[in-house]
Amino acid sequence: YQAVSVEGEHFHVGDDVVVSGHCEREVMVARVVSLWESGEGEKEAELKWYYSPEQTASGRLAGHDPRELFEAVHTDDNPLAAIDGKACVLEWEAYQRWLDAPVAEGDEGEDEVTYVCRAQYHPGTGEFVPLNGASSLAEAARRGGLAPLAGALAADRPGGGRRKLSRFSEAARLLTPHAAPSRLPCREKEREELTTALRSAISGGGKGTSLYISGTPGTGKTATVHHALRLLAAERGLPPFRTLEVNGMKLSSPQQVYSLLWEGLTGQHASVARAQQLLDKRFSAPSKKRRSGAEVVVLLLDELDYLVTRTQSVIYNLFEWATSGHAPLALIGISNTMDLPERLLPRVHSRLGIRRVSFLPYSHSEIAAIIADRLTGLDAFEPKGVELCARKVAAVSGDIRRALEVCRLAAQLAEREEVRAVGPPAGGGGAAAAGPPAWQLQVFHGTTNLEHLRSSFRAEELEHVQFVSLEVDQP
């Protein structure tokens, strides 16, 4: 189901809800992923949970917002009767607007069920991954929470407008690996090849088209495909198309791709077996009812390696549908494995080998150019600091995400030192404002999370986080 009614209140897929806990004081918040009725007639909901700071390995720290929650990476099934009501979990920017908005009469009850989520929490490793738009130190200064920062870092709120970020806050925001830049330097050749292939596929109705993209992690494969699709979406004269994206790493099983694809195409939920039958009927045989100018579907399969099964039937079916020529479907497979097609069965290999695009690791000059492009017009790093970071990462892996993360952490360290130099604001309450949001900087202080940082970065990369921070242009 897409929606259900519980005691007169309607709940939809995608809603945030409050769930009954084991005790009256325990507040549990989750997002509804799917709704269904079991064979025994029991109404169920698949819920993706949020963790409170107290439920994480670090506990509640000084920089946590009073309404802070962290997105979980797992889901489980629960009876609908466990849902108590609706909640509202906002991204950081929307949360700031909500805080600044005047409270309308009758809206006081929203305060109890409104939360903010700035990061995803992995309970297995204790790792916090910032979400797109997550705050840094200057953004944490807000009315009713942390005291405002003094001097150059003070929040600039003329007429209640948007806060002004410091140069280091802005640098950290721009260097977030998940940010979508307007340009993608150093991948012009690959982008042009992808754009040309996809333009031809879309113009030709998508029939018989499949692309295989390979390269080591952090070489810009997914970002380049997204950029090419954005360019094509804005291109005039091109037939209409829509994009469906599935990440194999996020699936509970490879076969789940059938249900997600059918739901993306029709908006209807179906079991794995039923969805496979419906998709096979839709794509494998020619249909007289299908319009010649039907909308082309571009299916992007990221982390294709995770769809490999013992019989390799999932990958075979997907590429067979795309190359059959009976449906307006163009398929793009992205893999970290360069020789994946050669490791598959011949019948599957023949379907993946239509057209390939390979992404090589970034060189140190390309990494430096990408970082400099993101920081255009922002005086936060010395060029030699960026150069040092680029050479270190290029020598280890050529992973641009590692380089961006190292520079982002260096910017946060520099901001922390700048706040310390400015000092706490007058009037007390400076202790909480003197440090950045704890969920970001705990990787430098908590022994548990320091070990997670060390395990996620190789020794050479962790070492030059401090080196790059020393190169940051201090006032």
Short mmCIF file of C-alpha atoms in Angstrom, two decimals:
data_model
loop_
_atom_site.label_atom_id
_atom_site.label_comp_id
_atom_site.label_asym_id
_atom_site.label_seq_id
_atom_site.Cartn_x
_atom_site.Cartn_y
_atom_site.Cartn_z
CA TYR A 1 0.00 0.00 0.00
CA GLN A 2 1.03 3.61 -0.50
CA ALA A 3 -1.06 4.82 2.46
CA VAL A 4 -3.02 3.41 5.40
CA SER A 5 -5.32 4.77 8.08
CA VAL A 6 -4.70 4.04 11.76
CA GLU A 7 -7.43 5.22 14.16
CA GLY A 8 -8.49 7.92 11.70
CA GLU A 9 -4.97 9.22 10.98
CA HIS A 10 -3.50 8.66 7.52
CA PHE A 11 0.10 7.52 7.07
CA HIS A 12 1.94 7.41 3.74
CA VAL A 13 5.17 5.79 2.58
CA GLY A 14 7.94 8.29 3.32
CA ASP A 15 6.26 9.75 6.42
CA ASP A 16 8.20 10.15 9.66
CA VAL A 17 6.35 8.60 12.59
CA VAL A 18 6.56 8.21 16.35
CA VAL A 19 6.60 4.57 17.45
CA SER A 20 5.64 3.08 20.82
CA GLY A 21 8.67 2.25 22.95
CA HIS A 22 9.20 -0.22 25.75
CA CYS A 23 8.41 2.45 28.33
CA GLU A 24 6.25 5.56 28.34
CA ARG A 25 9.18 7.99 28.36
CA GLU A 26 10.98 6.34 25.47
CA VAL A 27 10.45 8.22 22.19
CA MET A 28 11.27 6.28 19.03
CA VAL A 29 11.17 7.90 15.59
CA ALA A 30 11.27 6.12 12.23
CA ARG A 31 10.52 6.66 8.55
CA VAL A 32 7.94 4.50 6.77
CA VAL A 33 9.63 2.59 3.93
CA SER A 34 6.74 0.36 2.86
CA LEU A 35 3.26 -0.75 3.94
CA TRP A 36 1.60 -4.10 3.32
CA GLU A 37 -0.76 -6.74 4.63
CA SER A 38 0.54 -10.23 5.41
CA GLY A 39 -1.11 -13.46 4.33
CA GLU A 40 -2.60 -13.78 7.83
CA GLY A 41 -4.28 -10.37 7.47
CA GLU A 42 -1.80 -8.54 9.74
CA LYS A 43 -1.06 -4.98 8.65
CA GLU A 44 2.70 -4.33 8.71
CA ALA A 45 5.09 -1.45 8.12
CA GLU A 46 8.77 -1.52 7.21
CA LEU A 47 10.44 1.22 9.25
CA LYS A 48 13.84 2.86 8.93
CA TRP A 49 14.92 4.04 12.37
CA TYR A 50 16.47 7.19 13.73
CA TYR A 51 18.92 7.04 16.64
CA SER A 52 18.94 9.60 19.42
CA PRO A 53 22.42 10.69 20.61
CA GLU A 54 21.96 8.58 23.75
CA GLN A 55 21.60 5.48 21.56
CA THR A 56 24.96 6.00 19.80
CA ALA A 57 28.37 4.87 20.98
CA SER A 58 29.41 8.44 21.88
CA GLY A 59 26.25 9.37 23.80
CA ARG A 60 24.88 12.91 23.96
CA LEU A 61 27.67 15.46 23.67
CA ALA A 62 27.82 19.23 24.15
CA GLY A 63 27.42 20.09 20.46
CA HIS A 64 24.30 18.01 19.87
CA ASP A 65 21.13 19.92 19.15
CA PRO A 66 18.34 19.22 21.67
CA ARG A 67 16.28 17.75 18.79
CA GLU A 68 19.18 15.86 17.16
CA LEU A 69 18.55 12.47 15.58
CA PHE A 70 20.77 10.28 13.41
CA GLU A 71 19.51 8.29 10.43
CA ALA A 72 20.02 4.53 10.73
CA VAL A 73 21.16 2.28 7.90
CA HIS A 74 18.84 -0.64 8.69
CA THR A 75 15.10 -1.32 8.60
CA ASP A 76 12.79 -3.86 10.20
CA ASP A 77 9.13 -4.84 10.12
CA ASN A 78 6.63 -3.70 12.75
CA PRO A 79 2.85 -3.94 13.24
CA LEU A 80 0.95 -0.81 12.25
CA ALA A 81 -0.51 -0.68 15.75
CA ALA A 82 2.95 0.33 17.05
CA ILE A 83 2.71 3.71 15.26
CA ASP A 84 1.56 6.43 17.67
CA GLY A 85 1.46 9.39 15.31
CA LYS A 86 3.35 11.54 12.84
CA ALA A 87 6.72 13.19 13.40
CA CYS A 88 8.71 15.68 11.35
CA VAL A 89 12.45 15.12 10.78
CA LEU A 90 14.02 18.08 8.98
CA GLU A 91 17.31 18.64 7.21
CA TRP A 92 19.52 21.30 8.79
CA GLU A 93 18.58 24.21 6.53
CA ALA A 94 14.86 23.49 6.79
CA TYR A 95 15.25 23.13 10.55
CA GLN A 96 16.85 26.58 10.76
CA ARG A 97 13.94 28.09 8.84
CA TRP A 98 11.51 26.31 11.16
CA LEU A 99 13.28 27.74 14.21
CA ASP A 100 13.18 31.27 12.81
CA ALA A 101 9.55 31.11 11.69
CA PRO A 102 6.96 32.65 14.03
CA VAL A 103 4.83 30.14 15.92
CA ALA A 104 1.27 30.23 14.60
CA GLU A 105 -1.64 29.77 16.93
CA GLY A 106 -2.39 26.08 17.35
CA ASP A 107 1.07 24.95 16.14
CA GLU A 108 2.58 24.58 19.60
CA GLY A 109 2.13 20.82 19.41
CA GLU A 110 4.64 20.61 16.54
CA ASP A 111 7.48 21.30 18.98
CA GLU A 112 7.15 17.87 20.56
CA VAL A 113 7.47 15.91 17.29
CA THR A 114 9.91 18.06 15.27
CA TYR A 115 13.53 16.89 14.98
CA VAL A 116 16.66 17.58 12.95
CA CYS A 117 18.94 15.04 11.25
CA ARG A 118 22.42 16.03 10.09
CA ALA A 119 24.18 12.67 9.81
CA GLN A 120 23.77 8.97 9.25
CA TYR A 121 24.94 6.65 12.04
CA HIS A 122 26.40 3.19 11.45
CA PRO A 123 25.96 1.20 14.68
CA GLY A 124 28.37 -1.51 13.63
CA THR A 125 31.33 0.83 13.30
CA GLY A 126 30.17 3.85 15.29
CA GLU A 127 30.77 6.00 12.20
CA PHE A 128 28.87 9.24 11.55
CA VAL A 129 28.44 10.20 7.87
CA PRO A 130 27.28 13.80 7.26
CA LEU A 131 24.20 14.11 5.08
CA ASN A 132 23.98 16.57 2.22
CA GLY A 133 23.46 20.03 3.71
CA ALA A 134 24.77 19.03 7.14
CA SER A 135 25.95 21.87 9.35
CA SER A 136 29.42 22.84 10.39
CA LEU A 137 30.50 25.01 13.32
CA ALA A 138 29.14 28.39 12.29
CA GLU A 139 25.79 26.87 11.33
CA ALA A 140 25.43 25.39 14.80
CA ALA A 141 24.98 28.87 16.33
CA ARG A 142 21.22 29.30 16.44
CA ARG A 143 18.59 30.94 18.55
CA GLY A 144 17.61 28.86 21.53
CA GLY A 145 20.53 26.46 21.20
CA LEU A 146 24.26 27.15 21.22
CA ALA A 147 25.24 30.70 22.05
CA PRO A 148 26.12 32.78 18.94
CA LEU A 149 29.77 32.92 17.97
CA ALA A 150 31.66 36.14 18.48
CA GLY A 151 33.55 38.35 16.05
CA ALA A 152 33.91 37.29 12.43
CA LEU A 153 32.03 34.03 13.07
CA ALA A 154 28.91 35.62 14.51
CA ALA A 155 25.67 34.74 12.77
CA ASP A 156 24.62 37.50 10.40
CA ARG A 157 20.84 37.64 10.56
CA PRO A 158 19.60 40.95 9.14
CA GLY A 159 15.83 40.91 9.42
CA GLY A 160 15.82 37.25 10.41
CA GLY A 161 17.48 36.18 7.14
CA ARG A 162 19.80 33.27 6.46
CA ARG A 163 22.93 32.99 8.56
CA LYS A 164 26.28 33.93 7.07
CA LEU A 165 28.90 31.18 7.14
CA SER A 166 32.56 31.70 7.89
CA ARG A 167 35.07 30.96 5.15
CA PHE A 168 36.02 27.65 6.78
CA SER A 169 32.38 26.65 7.22
CA GLU A 170 31.75 27.43 3.58
CA ALA A 171 34.85 25.47 2.56
CA ALA A 172 33.71 22.46 4.60
CA ARG A 173 30.28 22.65 2.98
CA LEU A 174 31.69 22.82 -0.54
CA LEU A 175 34.12 19.96 0.14
CA THR A 176 31.44 17.53 1.31
CA PRO A 177 31.87 14.45 -0.91
CA HIS A 178 28.09 14.21 -1.39
CA ALA A 179 27.74 17.79 -2.65
CA ALA A 180 26.70 18.13 -6.31
CA PRO A 181 29.01 20.71 -7.96
CA SER A 182 27.88 22.62 -11.03
CA ARG A 183 31.04 21.55 -12.87
CA LEU A 184 33.06 18.33 -13.03
CA PRO A 185 36.60 19.20 -14.10
CA CYS A 186 39.02 16.55 -15.32
CA ARG A 187 36.27 14.25 -16.57
CA GLU A 188 35.33 16.11 -19.73
CA LYS A 189 36.26 13.25 -22.08
CA GLU A 190 34.28 10.64 -20.14
CA ARG A 191 31.29 12.98 -19.74
CA GLU A 192 31.22 13.71 -23.46
CA GLU A 193 31.36 9.99 -24.26
CA LEU A 194 28.49 9.26 -21.87
CA THR A 195 26.42 12.21 -23.06
CA THR A 196 26.82 11.19 -26.70
CA ALA A 197 25.87 7.58 -26.00
CA LEU A 198 22.86 8.49 -23.85
CA ARG A 199 21.65 11.16 -26.28
CA SER A 200 21.70 8.60 -29.08
CA ALA A 201 19.90 6.05 -26.88
CA ILE A 202 17.18 8.47 -25.81
CA SER A 203 16.66 9.78 -29.36
CA GLY A 204 16.37 6.20 -30.59
CA GLY A 205 13.76 5.25 -28.02
CA GLY A 206 16.24 3.57 -25.67
CA LYS A 207 15.87 0.22 -27.41
CA GLY A 208 18.86 -2.09 -27.38
CA THR A 209 21.07 0.21 -25.31
CA SER A 210 23.32 -0.73 -22.42
CA LEU A 211 26.46 0.90 -21.02
CA TYR A 212 29.04 -0.60 -18.69
CA ILE A 213 31.08 1.87 -16.63
CA SER A 214 34.00 0.68 -14.54
CA GLY A 215 36.72 2.18 -12.39
CA THR A 216 38.17 2.09 -8.90
CA PRO A 217 36.22 3.82 -6.07
CA GLY A 218 36.34 7.60 -5.99
CA THR A 219 37.06 8.16 -9.69
CA GLY A 220 33.88 10.13 -10.41
CA LYS A 221 31.84 7.44 -12.18
CA THR A 222 28.45 8.10 -10.57
CA ALA A 223 28.95 11.88 -10.40
CA THR A 224 29.81 12.01 -14.10
CA VAL A 225 26.72 9.99 -15.05
CA HIS A 226 24.53 12.27 -12.93
CA HIS A 227 26.08 15.33 -14.55
CA ALA A 228 25.53 13.94 -18.04
CA LEU A 229 21.88 13.17 -17.24
CA ARG A 230 21.35 16.70 -15.88
CA LEU A 231 22.76 18.17 -19.10
CA LEU A 232 20.50 15.97 -21.22
CA ALA A 233 17.44 16.83 -19.12
CA ALA A 234 18.01 20.52 -19.90
CA GLU A 235 18.67 19.89 -23.60
CA ARG A 236 15.96 21.12 -25.94
CA GLY A 237 14.60 18.91 -28.68
CA LEU A 238 15.39 15.66 -26.87
CA PRO A 239 12.49 13.23 -26.34
CA PRO A 240 11.22 13.01 -22.75
CA PHE A 241 12.96 10.52 -20.46
CA ARG A 242 13.14 9.74 -16.77
CA THR A 243 15.84 8.20 -14.65
CA LEU A 244 15.50 5.38 -12.12
CA GLU A 245 18.51 4.71 -9.90
CA VAL A 246 19.21 1.60 -7.83
CA ASN A 247 22.27 1.14 -5.63
CA GLY A 248 23.11 -2.55 -5.29
CA MET A 249 24.90 -1.99 -2.00
CA LYS A 250 21.68 -0.79 -0.37
CA LEU A 251 19.58 -3.81 -1.34
CA SER A 252 18.78 -6.52 1.18
CA SER A 253 19.17 -9.06 -1.66
CA PRO A 254 19.99 -8.75 -5.39
CA GLN A 255 16.46 -9.87 -6.32
CA GLN A 256 14.98 -6.84 -4.55
CA VAL A 257 15.90 -4.80 -7.62
CA TYR A 258 12.84 -6.27 -9.37
CA SER A 259 10.43 -4.84 -6.78
CA LEU A 260 12.15 -1.44 -6.78
CA LEU A 261 12.17 -1.24 -10.57
CA TRP A 262 8.49 -2.17 -10.87
CA GLU A 263 7.53 0.31 -8.16
CA GLY A 264 9.58 3.04 -9.86
CA LEU A 265 7.88 2.35 -13.19
CA THR A 266 4.28 1.99 -12.01
CA GLY A 267 4.13 3.27 -8.42
CA GLN A 268 2.78 -0.13 -7.35
CA HIS A 269 4.44 -2.44 -4.84
CA ALA A 270 4.90 -6.09 -5.77
CA SER A 271 6.74 -9.04 -4.31
CA VAL A 272 10.05 -10.03 -5.86
CA ALA A 273 8.61 -13.01 -7.79
CA ARG A 274 5.56 -11.10 -8.99
CA ALA A 275 7.62 -8.04 -9.97
CA GLN A 276 9.98 -10.21 -12.02
CA GLN A 277 7.05 -11.72 -13.92
CA LEU A 278 5.52 -8.31 -14.61
CA LEU A 279 8.83 -6.83 -15.76
CA ASP A 280 9.54 -9.79 -18.01
CA LYS A 281 6.12 -9.40 -19.62
CA ARG A 282 6.67 -5.66 -20.01
CA PHE A 283 10.15 -5.78 -21.54
CA SER A 284 10.65 -9.16 -23.20
CA ALA A 285 7.83 -9.27 -25.72
CA PRO A 286 6.76 -6.64 -28.25
CA SER A 287 3.53 -4.90 -27.36
CA LYS A 288 1.12 -3.42 -29.88
CA LYS A 289 -0.34 -1.21 -27.16
CA ARG A 290 2.97 0.53 -26.49
CA ARG A 291 3.20 3.94 -28.13
CA SER A 292 6.11 4.54 -30.48
CA GLY A 293 6.93 7.80 -28.69
CA ALA A 294 6.76 6.36 -25.18
CA GLU A 295 8.91 7.93 -22.48
CA VAL A 296 12.38 6.41 -22.32
CA VAL A 297 13.45 5.02 -18.95
CA VAL A 298 17.15 5.31 -18.11
CA LEU A 299 17.93 2.71 -15.44
CA LEU A 300 21.12 3.46 -13.49
CA LEU A 301 22.47 0.44 -11.60
CA ASP A 302 25.19 1.65 -9.23
CA GLU A 303 27.41 -0.87 -7.41
CA LEU A 304 26.56 -3.49 -10.01
CA ASP A 305 28.93 -5.95 -8.30
CA TYR A 306 26.37 -6.50 -5.54
CA LEU A 307 23.79 -7.82 -8.01
CA VAL A 308 25.93 -10.84 -8.91
CA THR A 309 24.32 -14.11 -7.75
CA ARG A 310 25.39 -17.71 -8.06
CA THR A 311 23.40 -18.19 -11.26
CA GLN A 312 23.94 -14.54 -12.36
CA SER A 313 20.27 -14.43 -13.34
CA VAL A 314 19.58 -10.93 -11.98
CA ILE A 315 22.23 -9.19 -14.06
CA TYR A 316 21.35 -11.31 -17.10
CA ASN A 317 17.64 -10.42 -16.92
CA LEU A 318 18.27 -6.69 -16.52
CA PHE A 319 20.67 -6.43 -19.45
CA GLU A 320 18.59 -8.80 -21.55
CA TRP A 321 15.56 -6.54 -21.12
CA ALA A 322 17.63 -3.51 -22.08
CA THR A 323 19.11 -5.11 -25.20
CA SER A 324 15.98 -6.93 -26.40
CA GLY A 325 14.79 -3.90 -28.37
CA HIS A 326 11.17 -4.35 -27.29
CA ALA A 327 10.93 -1.59 -24.67
CA PRO A 328 12.12 2.03 -24.25
CA LEU A 329 14.75 1.08 -21.66
CA ALA A 330 18.39 2.20 -21.54
CA LEU A 331 20.57 0.62 -18.86
CA ILE A 332 23.74 1.98 -17.28
CA GLY A 333 25.75 -0.34 -15.05
CA ILE A 334 28.44 1.09 -12.76
CA SER A 335 30.99 -1.19 -11.12
CA ASN A 336 34.22 -0.87 -9.15
CA THR A 337 35.48 -4.04 -10.81
CA MET A 338 37.29 -3.49 -14.08
CA ASP A 339 37.00 -7.11 -15.27
CA LEU A 340 33.49 -7.92 -14.04
CA PRO A 341 32.18 -8.83 -17.54
CA GLU A 342 35.03 -11.30 -18.06
CA ARG A 343 34.24 -13.01 -14.75
CA LEU A 344 30.60 -13.60 -15.67
CA LEU A 345 29.11 -16.43 -17.63
CA PRO A 346 29.36 -16.08 -21.44
CA ARG A 347 25.64 -15.49 -21.88
CA VAL A 348 25.80 -12.59 -19.39
CA HIS A 349 29.10 -11.27 -20.73
CA SER A 350 27.60 -10.91 -24.17
CA ARG A 351 24.94 -8.57 -22.79
CA LEU A 352 27.34 -6.30 -20.87
CA GLY A 353 29.87 -5.87 -23.64
CA ILE A 354 27.84 -3.50 -25.84
CA ARG A 355 29.72 -0.34 -24.86
CA ARG A 356 32.20 0.36 -22.08
CA VAL A 357 33.59 3.50 -20.44
CA SER A 358 36.58 3.19 -18.09
CA PHE A 359 37.53 5.71 -15.40
CA LEU A 360 41.18 5.85 -14.33
CA PRO A 361 42.28 7.04 -10.84
CA TYR A 362 42.81 10.78 -10.53
CA SER A 363 46.35 12.14 -10.78
CA HIS A 364 47.66 14.64 -8.23
CA SER A 365 47.20 17.54 -10.68
CA GLU A 366 43.58 16.52 -11.32
CA ILE A 367 42.84 16.23 -7.59
CA ALA A 368 44.32 19.67 -6.97
CA ALA A 369 42.30 21.13 -9.85
CA ILE A 370 39.03 19.65 -8.52
CA ILE A 371 39.61 20.98 -5.00
CA ALA A 372 40.59 24.40 -6.33
CA ASP A 373 37.48 24.46 -8.53
CA ARG A 374 35.22 23.75 -5.56
CA LEU A 375 36.90 26.50 -3.54
CA THR A 376 36.77 29.12 -6.30
CA GLY A 377 36.52 32.60 -4.79
CA LEU A 378 37.04 31.32 -1.24
CA ASP A 379 40.27 32.25 0.57
CA ALA A 380 40.52 29.31 2.95
CA PHE A 381 43.49 27.18 1.82
CA GLU A 382 47.02 27.96 0.74
CA PRO A 383 47.77 26.42 -2.70
CA LYS A 384 50.67 24.42 -1.26
CA GLY A 385 48.30 22.83 1.28
CA VAL A 386 46.00 21.66 -1.49
CA GLU A 387 49.00 20.44 -3.47
CA LEU A 388 50.27 18.42 -0.49
CA CYS A 389 46.89 16.76 0.00
CA ALA A 390 46.57 15.99 -3.71
CA ARG A 391 50.00 14.35 -3.93
CA LYS A 392 49.47 12.24 -0.81
CA VAL A 393 46.07 10.90 -1.90
CA ALA A 394 47.14 10.35 -5.52
CA ALA A 395 50.11 8.30 -4.33
CA VAL A 396 47.85 6.05 -2.24
CA SER A 397 44.61 5.61 -4.19
CA GLY A 398 43.67 8.51 -6.48
CA ASP A 399 40.29 8.58 -4.69
CA ILE A 400 38.87 12.11 -4.92
CA ARG A 401 36.46 11.43 -2.05
CA ARG A 402 39.41 10.81 0.27
CA ALA A 403 41.01 14.09 -0.77
CA LEU A 404 37.78 16.05 -0.29
CA GLU A 405 37.24 14.48 3.13
CA VAL A 406 40.81 15.23 4.25
CA CYS A 407 40.48 18.89 3.24
CA ARG A 408 37.03 19.15 4.81
CA LEU A 409 38.37 17.86 8.13
CA ALA A 410 41.29 20.28 7.87
CA ALA A 411 38.84 23.18 7.34
CA GLN A 412 36.89 22.13 10.43
CA LEU A 413 40.09 21.99 12.47
CA ALA A 414 41.06 25.45 11.23
CA GLU A 415 37.61 26.79 12.12
CA ARG A 416 37.90 25.32 15.59
CA GLU A 417 41.24 27.09 16.10
CA GLU A 418 39.78 30.35 14.80
CA VAL A 419 36.87 30.13 17.23
CA ARG A 420 39.30 29.52 20.08
CA ALA A 421 41.29 32.59 19.03
CA VAL A 422 38.15 34.74 18.98
CA GLY A 423 37.14 33.51 22.44
CA PRO A 424 33.74 32.86 24.00
CA PRO A 425 31.00 35.46 23.62
CA ALA A 426 30.32 37.92 26.39
CA GLY A 427 27.60 37.08 28.86
CA GLY A 428 28.60 33.50 29.60
CA GLY A 429 27.40 30.34 27.99
CA GLY A 430 30.56 30.20 25.91
CA ALA A 431 31.51 26.66 26.81
CA ALA A 432 29.06 25.09 24.42
CA ALA A 433 29.81 27.59 21.67
CA ALA A 434 33.58 27.17 21.95
CA GLY A 435 33.50 23.83 20.13
CA PRO A 436 31.91 22.64 16.91
CA PRO A 437 29.07 20.14 16.72
CA ALA A 438 30.36 17.17 18.66
CA TRP A 439 29.16 14.60 16.12
CA GLN A 440 31.64 16.14 13.66
CA LEU A 441 34.69 16.68 15.85
CA GLN A 442 34.41 13.62 18.05
CA VAL A 443 36.63 11.82 15.53
CA PHE A 444 39.50 13.92 16.86
CA HIS A 445 38.79 13.47 20.59
CA GLY A 446 36.87 10.25 21.37
CA THR A 447 39.17 7.25 21.44
CA THR A 448 36.53 4.98 19.94
CA ASN A 449 35.82 7.23 17.01
CA LEU A 450 39.49 8.06 16.54
CA GLU A 451 40.01 4.38 15.87
CA HIS A 452 37.16 4.50 13.32
CA LEU A 453 38.84 7.46 11.63
CA ARG A 454 42.13 5.60 11.54
CA SER A 455 40.46 2.55 10.07
CA SER A 456 38.67 4.56 7.39
CA PHE A 457 41.78 6.50 6.33
CA ARG A 458 45.07 4.89 5.56
CA ALA A 459 48.04 5.96 7.66
CA GLU A 460 49.42 8.32 5.02
CA GLU A 461 46.07 10.07 4.60
CA LEU A 462 45.41 10.42 8.34
CA GLU A 463 48.87 11.87 8.84
CA HIS A 464 48.41 14.66 6.34
CA VAL A 465 45.05 15.78 7.76
CA GLN A 466 47.24 17.63 10.27
CA PHE A 467 49.72 18.67 7.56
CA VAL A 468 47.02 20.22 5.41
CA SER A 469 45.46 21.97 8.41
CA LEU A 470 48.82 23.64 9.08
CA GLU A 471 48.76 24.99 5.54
CA VAL A 472 45.34 26.61 6.00
CA ASP A 473 45.51 30.38 5.77
CA GLN A 474 45.02 31.54 9.36
CA PRO A 475 44.07 35.21 10.03
#
